[in-house]
Structure formats: C-alpha cells, structure tokens
mmCIF file of C-alpha atoms and ligand atoms in Angstrom:
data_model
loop_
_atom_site.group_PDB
_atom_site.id
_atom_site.type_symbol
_atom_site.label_atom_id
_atom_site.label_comp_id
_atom_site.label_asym_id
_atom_site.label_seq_id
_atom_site.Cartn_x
_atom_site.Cartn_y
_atom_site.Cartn_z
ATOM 1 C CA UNK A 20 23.340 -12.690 21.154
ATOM 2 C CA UNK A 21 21.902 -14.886 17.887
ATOM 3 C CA UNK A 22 22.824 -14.896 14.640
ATOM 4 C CA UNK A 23 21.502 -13.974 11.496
ATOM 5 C CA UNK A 24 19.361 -17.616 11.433
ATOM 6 C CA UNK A 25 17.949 -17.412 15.144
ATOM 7 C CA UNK A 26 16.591 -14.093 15.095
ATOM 8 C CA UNK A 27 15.014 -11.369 12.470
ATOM 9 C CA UNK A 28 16.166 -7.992 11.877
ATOM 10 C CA UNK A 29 13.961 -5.694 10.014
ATOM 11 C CA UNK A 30 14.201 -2.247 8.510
ATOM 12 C CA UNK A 31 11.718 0.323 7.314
ATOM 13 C CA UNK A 32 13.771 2.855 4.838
ATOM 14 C CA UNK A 33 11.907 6.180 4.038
ATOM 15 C CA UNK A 34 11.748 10.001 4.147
ATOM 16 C CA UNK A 35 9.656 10.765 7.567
ATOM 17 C CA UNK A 36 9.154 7.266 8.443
ATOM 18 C CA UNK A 37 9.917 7.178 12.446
ATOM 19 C CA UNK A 38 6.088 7.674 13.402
ATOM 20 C CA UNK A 39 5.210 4.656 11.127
ATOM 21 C CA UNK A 40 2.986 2.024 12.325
ATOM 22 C CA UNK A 41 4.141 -0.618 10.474
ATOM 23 C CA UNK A 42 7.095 -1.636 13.022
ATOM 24 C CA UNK A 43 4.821 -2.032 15.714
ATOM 25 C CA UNK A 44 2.634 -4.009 13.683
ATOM 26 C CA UNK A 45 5.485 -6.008 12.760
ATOM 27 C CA UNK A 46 6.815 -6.512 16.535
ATOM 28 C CA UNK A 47 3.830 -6.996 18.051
ATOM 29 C CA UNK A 48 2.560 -10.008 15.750
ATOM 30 C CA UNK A 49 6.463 -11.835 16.251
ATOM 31 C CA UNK A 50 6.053 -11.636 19.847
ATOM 32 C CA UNK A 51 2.649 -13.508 19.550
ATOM 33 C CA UNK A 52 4.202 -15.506 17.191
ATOM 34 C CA UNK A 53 7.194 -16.520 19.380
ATOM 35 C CA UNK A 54 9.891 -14.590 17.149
ATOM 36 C CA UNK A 55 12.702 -12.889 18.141
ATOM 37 C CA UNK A 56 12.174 -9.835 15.508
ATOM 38 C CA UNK A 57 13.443 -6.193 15.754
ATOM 39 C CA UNK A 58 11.661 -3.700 13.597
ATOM 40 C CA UNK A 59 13.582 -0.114 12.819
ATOM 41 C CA UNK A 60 12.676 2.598 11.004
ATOM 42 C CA UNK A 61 15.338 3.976 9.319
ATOM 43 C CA UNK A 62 14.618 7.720 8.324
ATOM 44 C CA UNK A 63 16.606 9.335 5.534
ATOM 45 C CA UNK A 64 15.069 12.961 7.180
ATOM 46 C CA UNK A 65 16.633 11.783 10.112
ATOM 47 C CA UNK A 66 19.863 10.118 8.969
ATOM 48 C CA UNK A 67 20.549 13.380 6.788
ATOM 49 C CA UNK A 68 20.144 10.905 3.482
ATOM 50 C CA UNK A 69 19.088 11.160 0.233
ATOM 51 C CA UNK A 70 16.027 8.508 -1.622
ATOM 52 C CA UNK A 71 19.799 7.820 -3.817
ATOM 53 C CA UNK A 72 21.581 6.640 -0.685
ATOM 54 C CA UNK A 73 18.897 3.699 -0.655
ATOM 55 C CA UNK A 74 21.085 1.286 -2.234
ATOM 56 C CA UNK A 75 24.077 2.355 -0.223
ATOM 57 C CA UNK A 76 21.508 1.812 3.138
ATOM 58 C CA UNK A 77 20.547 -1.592 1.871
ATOM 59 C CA UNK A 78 23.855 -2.804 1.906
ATOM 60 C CA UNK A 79 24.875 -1.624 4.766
ATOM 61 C CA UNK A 80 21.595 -3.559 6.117
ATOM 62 C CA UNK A 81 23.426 -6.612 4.391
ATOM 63 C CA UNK A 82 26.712 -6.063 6.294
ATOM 64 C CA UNK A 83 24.920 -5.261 9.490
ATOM 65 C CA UNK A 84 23.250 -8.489 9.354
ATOM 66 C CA UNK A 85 19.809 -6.950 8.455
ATOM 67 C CA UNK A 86 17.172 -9.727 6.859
ATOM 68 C CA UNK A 87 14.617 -7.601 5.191
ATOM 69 C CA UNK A 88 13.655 -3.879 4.659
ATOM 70 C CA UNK A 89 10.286 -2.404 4.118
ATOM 71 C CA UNK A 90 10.632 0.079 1.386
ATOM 72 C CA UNK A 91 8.459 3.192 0.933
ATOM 73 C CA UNK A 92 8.321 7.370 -0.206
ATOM 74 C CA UNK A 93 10.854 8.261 -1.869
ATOM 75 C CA UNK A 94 11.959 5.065 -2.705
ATOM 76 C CA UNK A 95 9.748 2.543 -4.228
ATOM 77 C CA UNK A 96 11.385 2.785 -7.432
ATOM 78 C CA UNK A 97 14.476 3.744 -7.050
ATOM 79 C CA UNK A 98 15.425 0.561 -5.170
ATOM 80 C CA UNK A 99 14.986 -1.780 -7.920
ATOM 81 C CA UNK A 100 18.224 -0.961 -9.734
ATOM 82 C CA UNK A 101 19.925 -2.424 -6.726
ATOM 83 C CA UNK A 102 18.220 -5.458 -6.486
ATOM 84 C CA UNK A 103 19.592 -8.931 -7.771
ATOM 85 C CA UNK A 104 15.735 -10.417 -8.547
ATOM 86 C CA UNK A 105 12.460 -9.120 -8.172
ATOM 87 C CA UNK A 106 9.046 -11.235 -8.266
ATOM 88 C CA UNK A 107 6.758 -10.677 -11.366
ATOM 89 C CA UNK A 108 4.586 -8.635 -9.873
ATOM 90 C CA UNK A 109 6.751 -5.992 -8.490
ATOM 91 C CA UNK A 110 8.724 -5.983 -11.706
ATOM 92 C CA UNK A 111 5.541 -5.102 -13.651
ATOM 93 C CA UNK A 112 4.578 -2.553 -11.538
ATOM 94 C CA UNK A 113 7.608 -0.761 -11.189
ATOM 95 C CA UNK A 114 8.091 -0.807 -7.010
ATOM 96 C CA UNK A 115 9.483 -2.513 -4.549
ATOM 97 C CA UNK A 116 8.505 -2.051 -0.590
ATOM 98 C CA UNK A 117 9.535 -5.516 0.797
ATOM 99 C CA UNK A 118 13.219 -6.442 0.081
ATOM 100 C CA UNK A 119 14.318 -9.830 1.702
ATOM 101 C CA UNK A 120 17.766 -10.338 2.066
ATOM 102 C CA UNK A 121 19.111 -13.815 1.912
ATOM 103 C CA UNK A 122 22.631 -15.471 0.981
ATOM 104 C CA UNK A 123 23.785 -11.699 0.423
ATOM 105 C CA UNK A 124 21.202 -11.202 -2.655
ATOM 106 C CA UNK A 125 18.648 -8.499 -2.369
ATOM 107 C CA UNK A 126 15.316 -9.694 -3.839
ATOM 108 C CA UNK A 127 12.234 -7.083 -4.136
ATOM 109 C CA UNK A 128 8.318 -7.857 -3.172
ATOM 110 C CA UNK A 129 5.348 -5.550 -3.727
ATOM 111 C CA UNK A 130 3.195 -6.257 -0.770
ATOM 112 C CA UNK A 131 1.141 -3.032 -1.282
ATOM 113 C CA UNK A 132 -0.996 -4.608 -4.061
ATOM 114 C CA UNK A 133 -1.441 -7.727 -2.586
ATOM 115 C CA UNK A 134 -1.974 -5.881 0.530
ATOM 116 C CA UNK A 135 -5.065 -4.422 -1.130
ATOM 117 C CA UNK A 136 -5.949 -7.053 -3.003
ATOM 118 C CA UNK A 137 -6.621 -9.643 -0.376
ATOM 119 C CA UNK A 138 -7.997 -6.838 1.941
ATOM 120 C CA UNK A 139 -10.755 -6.391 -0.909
ATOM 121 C CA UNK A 140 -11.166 -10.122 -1.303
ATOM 122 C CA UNK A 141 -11.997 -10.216 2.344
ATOM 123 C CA UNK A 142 -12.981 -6.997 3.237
ATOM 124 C CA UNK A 143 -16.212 -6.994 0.513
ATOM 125 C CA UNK A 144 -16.510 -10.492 -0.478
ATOM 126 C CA UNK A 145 -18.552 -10.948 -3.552
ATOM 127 C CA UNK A 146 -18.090 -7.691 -4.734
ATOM 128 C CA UNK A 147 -18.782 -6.990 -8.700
ATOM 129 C CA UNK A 148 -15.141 -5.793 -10.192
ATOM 130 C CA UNK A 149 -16.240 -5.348 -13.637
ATOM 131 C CA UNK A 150 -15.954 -1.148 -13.368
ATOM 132 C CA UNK A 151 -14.069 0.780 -11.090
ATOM 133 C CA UNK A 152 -13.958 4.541 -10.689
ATOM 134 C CA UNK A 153 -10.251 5.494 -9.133
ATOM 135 C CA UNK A 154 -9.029 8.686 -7.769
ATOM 136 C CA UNK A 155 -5.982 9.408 -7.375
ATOM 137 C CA UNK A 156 -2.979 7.709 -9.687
ATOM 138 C CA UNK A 157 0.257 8.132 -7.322
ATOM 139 C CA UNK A 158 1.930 5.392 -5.550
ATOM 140 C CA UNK A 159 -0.545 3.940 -3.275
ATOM 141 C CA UNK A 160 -3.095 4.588 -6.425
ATOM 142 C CA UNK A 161 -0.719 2.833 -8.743
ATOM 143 C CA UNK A 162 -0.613 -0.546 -6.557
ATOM 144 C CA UNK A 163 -4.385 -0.002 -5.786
ATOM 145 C CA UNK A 164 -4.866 0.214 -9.734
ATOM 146 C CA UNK A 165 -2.542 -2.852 -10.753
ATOM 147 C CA UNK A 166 -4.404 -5.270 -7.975
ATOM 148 C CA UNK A 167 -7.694 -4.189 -9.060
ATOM 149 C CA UNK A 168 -6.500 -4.684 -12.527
ATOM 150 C CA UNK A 169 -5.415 -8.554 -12.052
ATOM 151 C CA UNK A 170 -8.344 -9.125 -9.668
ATOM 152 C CA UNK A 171 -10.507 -8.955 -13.004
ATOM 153 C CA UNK A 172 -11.449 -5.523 -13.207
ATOM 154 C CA UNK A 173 -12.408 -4.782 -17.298
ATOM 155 C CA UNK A 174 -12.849 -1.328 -17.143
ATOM 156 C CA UNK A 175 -11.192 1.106 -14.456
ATOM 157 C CA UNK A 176 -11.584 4.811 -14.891
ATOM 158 C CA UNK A 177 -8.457 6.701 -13.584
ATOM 159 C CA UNK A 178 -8.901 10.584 -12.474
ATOM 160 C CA UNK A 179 -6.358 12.663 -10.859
ATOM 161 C CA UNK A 180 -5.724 16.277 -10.518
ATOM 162 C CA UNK A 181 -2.310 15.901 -12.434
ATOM 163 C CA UNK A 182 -3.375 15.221 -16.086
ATOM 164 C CA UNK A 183 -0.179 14.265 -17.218
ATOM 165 C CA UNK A 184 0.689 11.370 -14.047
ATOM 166 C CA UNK A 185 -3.199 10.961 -15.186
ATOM 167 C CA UNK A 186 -2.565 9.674 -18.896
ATOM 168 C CA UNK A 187 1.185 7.956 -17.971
ATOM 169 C CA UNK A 188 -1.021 5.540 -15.503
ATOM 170 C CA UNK A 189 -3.429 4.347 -17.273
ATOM 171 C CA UNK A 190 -1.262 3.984 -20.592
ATOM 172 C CA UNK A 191 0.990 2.225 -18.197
ATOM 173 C CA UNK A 192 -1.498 0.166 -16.881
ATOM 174 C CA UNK A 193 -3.426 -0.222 -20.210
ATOM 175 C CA UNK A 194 -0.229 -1.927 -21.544
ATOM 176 C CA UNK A 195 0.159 -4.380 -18.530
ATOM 177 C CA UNK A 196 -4.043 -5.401 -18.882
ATOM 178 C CA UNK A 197 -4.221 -5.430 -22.958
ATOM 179 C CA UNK A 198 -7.536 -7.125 -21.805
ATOM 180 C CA UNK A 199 -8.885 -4.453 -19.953
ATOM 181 C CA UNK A 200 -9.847 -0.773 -20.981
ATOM 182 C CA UNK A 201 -7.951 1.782 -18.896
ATOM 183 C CA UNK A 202 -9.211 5.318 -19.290
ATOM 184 C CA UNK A 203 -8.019 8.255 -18.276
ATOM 185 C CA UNK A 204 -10.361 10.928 -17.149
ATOM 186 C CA UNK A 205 -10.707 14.447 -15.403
ATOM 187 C CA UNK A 206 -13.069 15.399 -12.623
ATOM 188 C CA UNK A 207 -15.825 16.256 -15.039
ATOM 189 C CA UNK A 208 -16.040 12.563 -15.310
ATOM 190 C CA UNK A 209 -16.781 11.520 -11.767
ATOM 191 C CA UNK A 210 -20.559 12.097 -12.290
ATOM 192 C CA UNK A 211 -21.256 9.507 -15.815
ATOM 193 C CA UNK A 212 -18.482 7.036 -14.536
ATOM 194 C CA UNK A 213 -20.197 6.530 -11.217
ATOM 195 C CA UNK A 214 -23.691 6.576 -12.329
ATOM 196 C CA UNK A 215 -22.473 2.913 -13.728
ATOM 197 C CA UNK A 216 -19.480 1.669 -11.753
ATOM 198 C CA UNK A 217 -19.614 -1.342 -9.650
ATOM 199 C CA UNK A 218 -16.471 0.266 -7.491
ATOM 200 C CA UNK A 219 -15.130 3.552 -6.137
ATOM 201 C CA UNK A 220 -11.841 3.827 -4.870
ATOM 202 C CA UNK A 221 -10.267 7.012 -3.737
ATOM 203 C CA UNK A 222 -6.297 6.737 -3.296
ATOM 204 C CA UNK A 223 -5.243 10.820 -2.697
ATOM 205 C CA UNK A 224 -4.492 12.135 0.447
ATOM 206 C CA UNK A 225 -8.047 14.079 0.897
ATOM 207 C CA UNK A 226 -9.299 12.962 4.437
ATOM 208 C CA UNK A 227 -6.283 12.517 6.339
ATOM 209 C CA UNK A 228 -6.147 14.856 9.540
ATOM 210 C CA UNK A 229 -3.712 16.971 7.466
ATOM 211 C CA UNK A 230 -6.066 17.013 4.752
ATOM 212 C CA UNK A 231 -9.527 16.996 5.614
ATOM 213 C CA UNK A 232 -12.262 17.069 3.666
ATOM 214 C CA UNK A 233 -14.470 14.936 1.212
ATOM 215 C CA UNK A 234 -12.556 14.164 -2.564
ATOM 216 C CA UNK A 235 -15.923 14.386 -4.369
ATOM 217 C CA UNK A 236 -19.492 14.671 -3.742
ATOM 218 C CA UNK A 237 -21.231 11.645 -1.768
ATOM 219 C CA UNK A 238 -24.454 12.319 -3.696
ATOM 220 C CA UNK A 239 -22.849 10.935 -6.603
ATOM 221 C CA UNK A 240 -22.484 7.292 -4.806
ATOM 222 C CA UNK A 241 -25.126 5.079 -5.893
ATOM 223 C CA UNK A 242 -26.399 2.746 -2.641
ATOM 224 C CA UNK A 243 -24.737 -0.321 -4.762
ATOM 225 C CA UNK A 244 -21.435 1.167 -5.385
ATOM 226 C CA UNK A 245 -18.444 -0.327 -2.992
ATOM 227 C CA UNK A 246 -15.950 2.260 -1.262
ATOM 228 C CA UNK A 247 -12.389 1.179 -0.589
ATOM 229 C CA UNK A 248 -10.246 4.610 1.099
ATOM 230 C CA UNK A 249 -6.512 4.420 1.245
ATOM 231 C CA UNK A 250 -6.787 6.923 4.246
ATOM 232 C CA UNK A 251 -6.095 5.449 7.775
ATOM 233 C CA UNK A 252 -5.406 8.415 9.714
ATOM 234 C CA UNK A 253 -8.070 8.255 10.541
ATOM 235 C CA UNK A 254 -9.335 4.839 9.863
ATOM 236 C CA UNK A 255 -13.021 6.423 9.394
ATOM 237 C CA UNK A 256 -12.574 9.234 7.130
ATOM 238 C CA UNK A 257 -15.529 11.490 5.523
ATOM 239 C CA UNK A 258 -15.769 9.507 2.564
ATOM 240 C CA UNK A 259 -16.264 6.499 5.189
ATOM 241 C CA UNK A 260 -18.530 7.903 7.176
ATOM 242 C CA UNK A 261 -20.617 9.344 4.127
ATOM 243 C CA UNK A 262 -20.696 6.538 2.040
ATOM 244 C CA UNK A 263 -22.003 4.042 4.445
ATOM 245 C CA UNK A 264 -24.473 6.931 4.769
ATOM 246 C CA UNK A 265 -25.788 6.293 1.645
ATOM 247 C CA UNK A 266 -26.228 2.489 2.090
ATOM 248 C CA UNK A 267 -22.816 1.925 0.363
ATOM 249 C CA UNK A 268 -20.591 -1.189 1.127
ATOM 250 C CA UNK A 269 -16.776 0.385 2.323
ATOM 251 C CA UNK A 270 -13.048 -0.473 2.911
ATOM 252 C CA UNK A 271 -11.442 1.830 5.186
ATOM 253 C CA UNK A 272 -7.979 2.422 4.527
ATOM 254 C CA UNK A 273 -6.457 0.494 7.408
ATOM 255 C CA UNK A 274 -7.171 -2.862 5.614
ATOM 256 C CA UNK A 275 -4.578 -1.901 2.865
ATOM 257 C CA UNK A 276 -1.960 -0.707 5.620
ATOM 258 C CA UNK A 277 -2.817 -3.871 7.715
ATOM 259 C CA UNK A 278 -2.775 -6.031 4.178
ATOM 260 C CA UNK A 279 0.929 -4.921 3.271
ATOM 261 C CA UNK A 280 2.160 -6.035 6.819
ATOM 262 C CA UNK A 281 0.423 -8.775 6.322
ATOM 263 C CA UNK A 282 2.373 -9.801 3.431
ATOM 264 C CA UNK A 283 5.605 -8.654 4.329
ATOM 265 C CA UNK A 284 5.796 -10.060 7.592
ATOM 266 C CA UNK A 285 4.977 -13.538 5.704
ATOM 267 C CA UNK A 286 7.452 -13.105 3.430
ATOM 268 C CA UNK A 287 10.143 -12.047 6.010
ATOM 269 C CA UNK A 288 9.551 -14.623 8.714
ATOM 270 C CA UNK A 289 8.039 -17.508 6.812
ATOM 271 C CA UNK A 290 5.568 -18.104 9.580
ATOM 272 C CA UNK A 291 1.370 -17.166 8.430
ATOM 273 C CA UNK A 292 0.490 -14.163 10.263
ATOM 274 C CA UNK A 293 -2.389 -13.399 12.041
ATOM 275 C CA UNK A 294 -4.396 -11.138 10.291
ATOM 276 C CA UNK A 295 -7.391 -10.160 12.414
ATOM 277 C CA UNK A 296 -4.739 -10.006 15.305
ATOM 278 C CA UNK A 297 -3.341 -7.646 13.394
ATOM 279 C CA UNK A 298 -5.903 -4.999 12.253
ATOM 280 C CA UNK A 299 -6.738 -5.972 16.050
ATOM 281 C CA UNK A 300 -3.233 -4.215 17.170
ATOM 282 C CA UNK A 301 -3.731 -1.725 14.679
ATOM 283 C CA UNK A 302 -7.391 -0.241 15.317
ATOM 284 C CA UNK A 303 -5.475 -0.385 18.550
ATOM 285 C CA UNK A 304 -2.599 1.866 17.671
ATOM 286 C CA UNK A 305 -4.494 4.351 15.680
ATOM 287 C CA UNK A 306 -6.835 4.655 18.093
ATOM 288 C CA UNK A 307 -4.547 4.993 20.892
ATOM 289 C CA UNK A 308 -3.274 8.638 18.714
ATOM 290 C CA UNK A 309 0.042 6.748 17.339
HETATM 291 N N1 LIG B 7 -3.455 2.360 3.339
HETATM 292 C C1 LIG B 7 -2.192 2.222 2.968
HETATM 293 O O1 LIG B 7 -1.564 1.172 3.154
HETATM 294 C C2 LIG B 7 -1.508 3.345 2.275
HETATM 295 C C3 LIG B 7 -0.281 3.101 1.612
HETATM 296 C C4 LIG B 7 0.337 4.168 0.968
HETATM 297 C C5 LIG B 7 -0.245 5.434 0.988
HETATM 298 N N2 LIG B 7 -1.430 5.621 1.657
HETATM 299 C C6 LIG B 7 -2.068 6.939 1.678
HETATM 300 O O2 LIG B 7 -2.485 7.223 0.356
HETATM 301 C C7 LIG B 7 -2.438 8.626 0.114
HETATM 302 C C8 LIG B 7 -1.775 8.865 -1.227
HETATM 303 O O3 LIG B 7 -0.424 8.434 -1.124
HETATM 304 P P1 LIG B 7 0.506 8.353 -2.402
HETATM 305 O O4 LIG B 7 1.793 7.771 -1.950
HETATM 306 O O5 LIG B 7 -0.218 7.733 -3.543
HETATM 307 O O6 LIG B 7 0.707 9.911 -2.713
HETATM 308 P P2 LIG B 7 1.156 10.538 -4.096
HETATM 309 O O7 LIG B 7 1.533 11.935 -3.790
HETATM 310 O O8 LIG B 7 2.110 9.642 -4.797
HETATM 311 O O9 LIG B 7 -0.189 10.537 -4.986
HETATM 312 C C9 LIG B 7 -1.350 11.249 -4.640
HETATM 313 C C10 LIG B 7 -2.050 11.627 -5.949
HETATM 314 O O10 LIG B 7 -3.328 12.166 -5.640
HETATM 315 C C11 LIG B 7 -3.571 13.237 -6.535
HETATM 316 N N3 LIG B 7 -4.609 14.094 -5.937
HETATM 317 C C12 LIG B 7 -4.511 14.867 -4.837
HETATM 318 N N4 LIG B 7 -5.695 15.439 -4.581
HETATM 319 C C13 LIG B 7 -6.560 15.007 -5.533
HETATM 320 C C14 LIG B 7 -7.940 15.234 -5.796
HETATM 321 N N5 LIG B 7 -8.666 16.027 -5.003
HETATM 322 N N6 LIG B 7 -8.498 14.638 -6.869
HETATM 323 C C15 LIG B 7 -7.759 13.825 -7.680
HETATM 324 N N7 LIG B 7 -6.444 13.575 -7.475
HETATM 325 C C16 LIG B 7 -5.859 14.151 -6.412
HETATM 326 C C17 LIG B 7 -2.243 13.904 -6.719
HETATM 327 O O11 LIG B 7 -2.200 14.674 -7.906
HETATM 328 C C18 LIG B 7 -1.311 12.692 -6.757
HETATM 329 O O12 LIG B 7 -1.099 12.216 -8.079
HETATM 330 C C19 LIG B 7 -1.660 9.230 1.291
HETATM 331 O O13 LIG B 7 -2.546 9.932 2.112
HETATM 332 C C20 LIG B 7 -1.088 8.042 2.031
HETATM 333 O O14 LIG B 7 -1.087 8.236 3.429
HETATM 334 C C21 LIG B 7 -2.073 4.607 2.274
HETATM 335 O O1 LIG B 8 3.373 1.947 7.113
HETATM 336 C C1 LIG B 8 4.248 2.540 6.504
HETATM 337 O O2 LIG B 8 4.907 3.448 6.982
HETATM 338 C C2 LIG B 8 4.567 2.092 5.069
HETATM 339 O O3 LIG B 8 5.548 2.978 4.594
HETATM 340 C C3 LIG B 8 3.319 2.181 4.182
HETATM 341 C C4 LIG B 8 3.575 1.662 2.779
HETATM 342 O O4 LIG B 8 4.345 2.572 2.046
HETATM 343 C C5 LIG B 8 4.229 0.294 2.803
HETATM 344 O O5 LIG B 8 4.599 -0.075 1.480
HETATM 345 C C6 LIG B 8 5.442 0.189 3.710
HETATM 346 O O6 LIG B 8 5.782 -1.189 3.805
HETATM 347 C C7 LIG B 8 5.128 0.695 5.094
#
C-alpha cells in the first residue's frame, strides 16, 4: 500500500494508445531512479470512450488517486477546457499532453515542443535556425513549428497536403511570432524553399511502416541542410537513411518521442531524468519490435 505522496501513478489517455512506448519509457527510468511509479495506458478504443469523455477520465484519475496523465490523439485540445491552469506555452499553442494533478487542480504542460526543442538543441548543436522548410502542419507539426519558432527561427515555410490546415497554421503561428515570417506554401514550393533553407523538417506520417515511402525528393537536400523526422517507427526512416546519404546532418524521430518523456517524467516526479538512459531503453524497445 502507499499513498498518493509515497508513490506515482501515471496515465496515458488516447484513442489506440495500449501499444505506446511511452509507459515503458516512463517505468523503466523510475525503477533506475528508485521510484515507485505505475504507468497505464488508458485507451478510449478500448474503454468504449469518446476524445469528450476526457474530462470525465481525468477526474476520475483525480478520485482514483492518479498524479499525472499523458495526453495525446484525440485529445490534445480538447482537454484544456477542463483544466484549472495551464503554463504559457501550452496555452499559446493550444495543447496539452502532460496534465499534473496536485491538491485536486488539474494543470496542463506541452512537453511535445520542448520535447523537440531540446532534442534539436542537443541532437544538432550549432545548427543555423534562421530558415526552416516544414512538412506537415498537424499536431506533432504544430509543436514541431511553435519550438522551432521560439528557438529563433525567422522564417519557416509551412507545406501540407491540406491547404486549408496549411494557411490556419501558419496564420496561427504568424500571430504568436509577429517577429518572424510564417508562410504558407504548397508542394510546388519544396524545390526554391530548400535551395536556401538552413533546416528541413518533415512532421507527416510518410515513412512509418504503415506508410512507407520518401515525403519528397532527396535530390532536393542540399549537403548543408539539417533533417529532423518525427517518424520513429522506425527510428531510421527513408528520409534518414537518404539524407545522411547526401552528407546531410539528421534527427531521427525518436529524439522527439524520447524528448517529451523526458519532460514529462520531470515534471511528474520532480526528480532529472536520465536522458541518454532513456533513448538507451528506447532504441531498445523499438528495436526489440515493441
Ligand atoms: N516523434 C514523436 O514524438 C511524435 C509525436 C507525435 C506524432 N508523431 C508522428 O508524427 C506523424 C504525424 O502525426 P500528427 O499527429 O501530426 O498527425 P496529423 O494527422 O495531425 O497531421 C499529419 C499532417 O500531415 C499532412 N500530410 C500527410 N501526408 C503529407 C504529404 N505527403 N505532404 C504534406 N503533408 C502531408 C496531413 O495533411 C496532416 O495535416 C505521425 O506519424 C506520428 O506517429 C511523432
Ligand atoms: O508515445 C505516445 O504514445 C505519445 O502519445 C506521443 C505523444 O503524443 C506524446 O505527447 C504523449 O505524451 C505520448
């Protein structure tokens, strides 16, 4: 038995969830960290829910003596009406995937741009921000975007196959950065943008093993662009694998998913992670099929 103070009790609320590999990651670091820390998922596909039972979840996490929930797909945004604060960050960008629990308030985190922003930072260390081509302008893209955006980036070229979710980004964005110039773009752009970026970031789900393939041509990365992938199944996707090819610097996708646990498990326990130990455990898990 403990209570509430003497151990952790951790949920992961999403549609499809169970296979995630963030409870492991989550585990596995407490036990090397000497925490007694229980990581669930908690699958509305398997619970029969809704992404609008969220709030009713959450508090039944409360009452259940839950201290935190990872939040992701469906319900990133749709959590934040429930929540009594919500750090600057998260508020700006409009989703929540870390909610802490503590004196019965619910107060939301965004780990998944900090995530990627220190996994840049350390990742490719020293590399030029200035311009950044981005694919993809969804919900890992919109976190991707935002920490590129207050990691100094003046000019970020957005491109996605929807060119409505397209424009509502990078106004979106444009309004948060007055400082920076947000552009929206279509695929006929790839070519000029790159041919002066200092970045190329690709956040849709082209390369996972349910969608393989290559999200543009690798002939149109110059040597001294960086890469950064949101893809970690598997960790080295095409684009990896082709743009190191072409002398390119890259971030596989696991740095992000490693970065976010990172954060989160910070912010839940209180005690500093161990990062490499980490994306140690999950090279591991990923590699091991999980
Ligand atoms: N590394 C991480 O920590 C992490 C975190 C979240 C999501 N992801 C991965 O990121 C990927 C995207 O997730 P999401 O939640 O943003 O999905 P999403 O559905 O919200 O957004 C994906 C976007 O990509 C666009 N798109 C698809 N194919 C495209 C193409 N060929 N060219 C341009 N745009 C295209 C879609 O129109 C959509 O707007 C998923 O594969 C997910 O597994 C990784
Ligand atoms: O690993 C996952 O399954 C996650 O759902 C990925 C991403 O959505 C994070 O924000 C969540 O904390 C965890």
């Amino acid at each position: 038995m403990s209570t509430i103070t003497e151990s952790l009790l951790v949920g992961l609320i999403g549609d499809g969830i169970t296979a995630s590999l963030t409870p492991p990651m989550h585990e596995r670091e407490a036990a090397a960290c000497g925490l007694h820390y229980l990581y669930r998922p908690v699958d509305l596909a398997v619970n029969g829910r809704s992404a609008a039972d969220v709030g009713d979840l959450l508090r039944y996490g409360r009452d259940l003596g839950f201290n935190a929930f990872n939040i992701t797909h469906p319900c990133k945004q749709l959590v934040l009406e429930h929540l009594d604060e919500v750090s600057e960050d998260a508020a700006r960008l409009g989703a929540v995937n870390t909610v802490l629990i503590q004196d019965g308030r619910f107060i939301g985190h965004n780990t998944d741009y900090s995530g990627f922003a220190t996994a840049l930072a350390q990742g490719l260390p020293d590399a030029a921000l200035d311009a950044v081509v981005q694919l993809g302008a969804g919900g890992a893209g919109a976190a991707v975007a935002y920490a590129l955006l207050k990691a100094g980036t003046r000019e970020l070229t957005l491109i996605d196959l929807d060119p409505e979710r397209t424009r509502e980004r990078a106004a979106a964005l444009a309004a948060l950065f007055p400082d920076a110039v947000v552009r929206p773009g279509s695929r006929e752009d790839l070519a000029p943008a790159l041919s002066s970026a200092d970045g190329f970031v690709q956040a849709t789900p082209v390369g996972m093993h349910s969608h393989p393939g290559l999200p543009l041509d690798p002939e149109l990365l110059r040597p001294e662009t960086w890469v950064a992938d949101v893809i970690y199944r598997p960790v080295r996707t095409q684009l990896v694998d082709a743009a190191e090819a072409r002398g390119c610097r890259v971030l596989d996708g696991g740095h992000m998913a490693v970065g976010q646990a990172v954060d989160a498990f910070r912010l839940i326990s209180g005690v500093e992670p161990d990062a490499a130990r980490m994306r140690a455990h999950f090279l591991e898990l990923v590699n091991s099929g999980r």
